[in-house]
Amino acid sequence: VGVDGTETCEDANDVGPEPCADGHDLCGFWADEGECASNPGYMLRACRRSCRVCGVPRSESRRTAAVDGTDAEETAFVLDAVSAYGEPQKAEGSERHATLNVAKMTVSYMRNFVHAPRPTHSMSESVKASCRNRHELCSFWVALGECEANPAFMVTNCAPACRSCHKIDFDERCPKRDGDAAPGLRP
């Protein structure tokens, strides 16, 4: 910590200390809204202090780790953030970039919809608590379109990734008929 109160991030592969500061006045607000995970490409560079990545090495290998343009620091941050909502997710192979995008959307959905400070919806606490990715490949499967292809499994077992937490409640998934409604098919 410097005399002026700023922290520095040092790495043997970087030239000199890098100030641990935010490059925009709204970094703190954006970080509180979940943007470090939703928009890590910008936030992890411009809002290092608010995203709490000071001291995280920024070596050349971390900046250029991925062919698809997603650096290792961003990947690690997103995968760590999404692990708060169930099984840690894997993002590998040819669908890595799409899987990471799903993970980013999952974090945004969970923070800004399911666990929003002032929600615009109603969801019971038990539904919120049970809304978890129950398999490490949920984000990958969503990237492949499995929420639509295999909804019976996906909407409840990969609810955060499918953005379907509200469907965990059976009555929401299968609403009761009105008393005067007749079945559409007869046995």
GROMACS .gro file of C-alpha atoms in nm:
model
  187
    1VAL     CA    1   0.000   0.000   0.000
    2GLY     CA    2   0.144   0.330  -0.107
    3VAL     CA    3   0.159   0.658   0.086
    4ASP     CA    4  -0.149   0.780  -0.101
    5GLY     CA    5  -0.348   0.469  -0.001
    6THR     CA    6  -0.338   0.293  -0.337
    7GLU     CA    7  -0.245  -0.072  -0.359
    8THR     CA    8  -0.004  -0.198  -0.621
    9CYS     CA    9  -0.013  -0.523  -0.812
   10GLU     CA   10   0.329  -0.666  -0.884
   11ASP     CA   11   0.430  -0.954  -1.103
   12ALA     CA   12   0.780  -1.064  -1.196
   13ASN     CA   13   0.685  -1.074  -1.565
   14ASP     CA   14   0.539  -0.723  -1.571
   15VAL     CA   15   0.752  -0.414  -1.593
   16GLY     CA   16   0.720  -0.226  -1.264
   17PRO     CA   17   0.426  -0.207  -1.029
   18GLU     CA   18   0.080  -0.158  -1.171
   19PRO     CA   19  -0.143   0.076  -0.972
   20CYS     CA   20  -0.440  -0.099  -0.827
   21ALA     CA   21  -0.700   0.157  -0.912
   22ASP     CA   22  -1.026   0.200  -1.096
   23GLY     CA   23  -1.017   0.373  -1.431
   24HIS     CA   24  -1.375   0.502  -1.410
   25ASP     CA   25  -1.582   0.673  -1.142
   26LEU     CA   26  -1.861   0.414  -1.178
   27CYS     CA   27  -1.640   0.105  -1.129
   28GLY     CA   28  -1.763   0.049  -0.774
   29PHE     CA   29  -2.126   0.069  -0.881
   30TRP     CA   30  -2.070  -0.161  -1.179
   31ALA     CA   31  -1.886  -0.415  -0.963
   32ASP     CA   32  -2.174  -0.415  -0.712
   33GLU     CA   33  -2.413  -0.485  -1.001
   34GLY     CA   34  -2.214  -0.794  -1.104
   35GLU     CA   35  -2.034  -0.650  -1.404
   36CYS     CA   36  -1.697  -0.800  -1.305
   37ALA     CA   37  -1.841  -1.138  -1.403
   38SER     CA   38  -2.083  -1.020  -1.673
   39ASN     CA   39  -1.832  -0.800  -1.854
   40PRO     CA   40  -1.489  -0.921  -1.741
   41GLY     CA   41  -1.308  -0.822  -2.060
   42TYR     CA   42  -1.346  -0.456  -1.967
   43MET     CA   43  -1.394  -0.469  -1.591
   44LEU     CA   44  -1.088  -0.676  -1.502
   45ARG     CA   45  -0.867  -0.423  -1.679
   46ALA     CA   46  -1.041  -0.093  -1.606
   47CYS     CA   47  -1.183  -0.163  -1.260
   48ARG     CA   48  -0.916  -0.379  -1.095
   49ARG     CA   49  -0.969  -0.238  -0.746
   50SER     CA   50  -1.350  -0.274  -0.748
   51CYS     CA   51  -1.331  -0.624  -0.898
   52ARG     CA   52  -1.075  -0.717  -0.631
   53VAL     CA   53  -0.818  -0.857  -0.871
   54CYS     CA   54  -0.524  -0.665  -0.727
   55GLY     CA   55  -0.236  -0.900  -0.669
   56VAL     CA   56  -0.357  -1.138  -0.940
   57PRO     CA   57  -0.061  -1.190  -1.173
   58ARG     CA   58  -0.098  -1.038  -1.516
   59SER     CA   59   0.181  -1.227  -1.686
   60GLU     CA   60   0.197  -1.261  -2.061
   61SER     CA   61   0.079  -1.621  -2.047
   62ARG     CA   62  -0.239  -1.517  -1.866
   63ARG     CA   63  -0.311  -1.236  -2.111
   64THR     CA   64  -0.280  -1.454  -2.420
   65ALA     CA   65  -0.384  -1.796  -2.295
   66ALA     CA   66  -0.680  -1.852  -2.526
   67VAL     CA   67  -0.705  -1.868  -2.902
   68ASP     CA   68  -1.063  -1.739  -2.892
   69GLY     CA   69  -0.965  -1.406  -2.736
   70THR     CA   70  -1.071  -1.484  -2.380
   71ASP     CA   71  -0.773  -1.448  -2.149
   72ALA     CA   72  -0.706  -1.687  -1.863
   73GLU     CA   73  -0.767  -1.423  -1.596
   74GLU     CA   74  -1.114  -1.355  -1.734
   75THR     CA   75  -1.186  -1.728  -1.771
   76ALA     CA   76  -1.083  -1.801  -1.412
   77PHE     CA   77  -1.288  -1.509  -1.282
   78VAL     CA   78  -1.605  -1.613  -1.467
   79LEU     CA   79  -1.574  -1.980  -1.374
   80ASP     CA   80  -1.514  -1.886  -1.011
   81ALA     CA   81  -1.816  -1.654  -1.010
   82VAL     CA   82  -2.051  -1.914  -1.163
   83SER     CA   83  -1.940  -2.178  -0.912
   84ALA     CA   84  -2.140  -1.989  -0.648
   85TYR     CA   85  -2.451  -2.128  -0.819
   86GLY     CA   86  -2.380  -2.499  -0.812
   87GLU     CA   87  -2.119  -2.735  -0.945
   88PRO     CA   88  -1.805  -2.564  -1.080
   89GLN     CA   89  -1.843  -2.545  -1.457
   90LYS     CA   90  -1.599  -2.670  -1.719
   91ALA     CA   91  -1.520  -2.461  -2.026
   92GLU     CA   92  -1.293  -2.654  -2.260
   93GLY     CA   93  -1.256  -2.750  -2.622
   94SER     CA   94  -1.419  -2.604  -2.930
   95GLU     CA   95  -1.726  -2.475  -2.741
   96ARG     CA   96  -1.516  -2.301  -2.474
   97HIS     CA   97  -1.604  -1.948  -2.578
   98ALA     CA   98  -1.979  -2.022  -2.603
   99THR     CA   99  -1.966  -2.202  -2.266
  100LEU     CA  100  -1.800  -1.900  -2.103
  101ASN     CA  101  -2.067  -1.673  -2.249
  102VAL     CA  102  -2.334  -1.896  -2.092
  103ALA     CA  103  -2.147  -1.879  -1.760
  104LYS     CA  104  -2.141  -1.496  -1.781
  105MET     CA  105  -2.515  -1.487  -1.853
  106THR     CA  106  -2.575  -1.729  -1.565
  107VAL     CA  107  -2.397  -1.502  -1.317
  108SER     CA  108  -2.588  -1.201  -1.444
  109TYR     CA  109  -2.922  -1.388  -1.425
  110MET     CA  110  -2.860  -1.514  -1.073
  111ARG     CA  111  -2.738  -1.178  -0.940
  112ASN     CA  112  -2.981  -0.951  -1.122
  113PHE     CA  113  -3.293  -1.168  -1.136
  114VAL     CA  114  -3.297  -1.452  -0.883
  115HIS     CA  115  -3.109  -1.273  -0.603
  116ALA     CA  116  -3.187  -0.913  -0.701
  117PRO     CA  117  -3.195  -0.667  -0.409
  118ARG     CA  118  -3.530  -0.534  -0.535
  119PRO     CA  119  -3.675  -0.821  -0.740
  120THR     CA  120  -3.941  -0.760  -1.003
  121HIS     CA  121  -4.073  -1.114  -0.954
  122SER     CA  122  -4.168  -1.347  -0.673
  123MET     CA  123  -3.978  -1.666  -0.608
  124SER     CA  124  -3.986  -1.857  -0.280
  125GLU     CA  125  -3.669  -1.884  -0.075
  126SER     CA  126  -3.677  -2.263  -0.116
  127VAL     CA  127  -3.683  -2.224  -0.495
  128LYS     CA  128  -3.396  -1.975  -0.480
  129ALA     CA  129  -3.197  -2.211  -0.258
  130SER     CA  130  -3.254  -2.511  -0.484
  131CYS     CA  131  -3.170  -2.323  -0.804
  132ARG     CA  132  -2.827  -2.476  -0.865
  133ASN     CA  133  -2.632  -2.618  -1.158
  134ARG     CA  134  -2.619  -2.984  -1.060
  135HIS     CA  135  -2.362  -3.092  -1.318
  136GLU     CA  136  -2.024  -2.951  -1.423
  137LEU     CA  137  -2.130  -2.947  -1.789
  138CYS     CA  138  -2.451  -2.744  -1.750
  139SER     CA  139  -2.305  -2.433  -1.919
  140PHE     CA  140  -2.162  -2.646  -2.201
  141TRP     CA  141  -2.496  -2.820  -2.258
  142VAL     CA  142  -2.677  -2.486  -2.265
  143ALA     CA  143  -2.430  -2.363  -2.530
  144LEU     CA  144  -2.530  -2.669  -2.735
  145GLY     CA  145  -2.902  -2.588  -2.706
  146GLU     CA  146  -2.997  -2.857  -2.455
  147CYS     CA  147  -3.239  -2.635  -2.258
  148GLU     CA  148  -3.471  -2.656  -2.558
  149ALA     CA  149  -3.376  -3.006  -2.675
  150ASN     CA  150  -3.397  -3.174  -2.333
  151PRO     CA  151  -3.611  -2.951  -2.110
  152ALA     CA  152  -3.731  -3.231  -1.879
  153PHE     CA  153  -3.378  -3.263  -1.741
  154MET     CA  154  -3.223  -2.923  -1.808
  155VAL     CA  155  -3.476  -2.673  -1.667
  156THR     CA  156  -3.445  -2.818  -1.317
  157ASN     CA  157  -3.095  -2.973  -1.309
  158CYS     CA  158  -2.925  -2.684  -1.487
  159ALA     CA  159  -3.172  -2.411  -1.389
  160PRO     CA  160  -2.921  -2.126  -1.343
  161ALA     CA  161  -2.756  -2.195  -1.679
  162CYS     CA  162  -3.096  -2.233  -1.853
  163ARG     CA  163  -3.222  -1.926  -1.665
  164SER     CA  164  -3.523  -2.130  -1.554
  165CYS     CA  165  -3.517  -2.112  -1.172
  166HIS     CA  166  -3.886  -2.023  -1.166
  167LYS     CA  167  -3.962  -2.362  -1.324
  168ILE     CA  168  -3.821  -2.549  -1.026
  169ASP     CA  169  -4.157  -2.491  -0.859
  170PHE     CA  170  -4.380  -2.771  -0.993
  171ASP     CA  171  -4.690  -2.549  -0.983
  172GLU     CA  172  -4.510  -2.298  -1.204
  173ARG     CA  173  -4.398  -2.567  -1.449
  174CYS     CA  174  -4.733  -2.744  -1.453
  175PRO     CA  175  -5.004  -2.500  -1.344
  176LYS     CA  176  -5.328  -2.644  -1.209
  177ARG     CA  177  -5.634  -2.633  -1.432
  178ASP     CA  178  -5.928  -2.417  -1.344
  179GLY     CA  179  -6.206  -2.621  -1.186
  180ASP     CA  180  -6.431  -2.583  -1.490
  181ALA     CA  181  -6.163  -2.667  -1.748
  182ALA     CA  182  -6.201  -2.997  -1.933
  183PRO     CA  183  -5.905  -3.210  -2.038
  184GLY     CA  184  -5.800  -3.163  -2.400
  185LEU     CA  185  -5.755  -3.538  -2.452
  186ARG     CA  186  -5.973  -3.816  -2.324
  187PRO     CA  187  -5.834  -4.155  -2.213
   0.00000   0.00000   0.00000
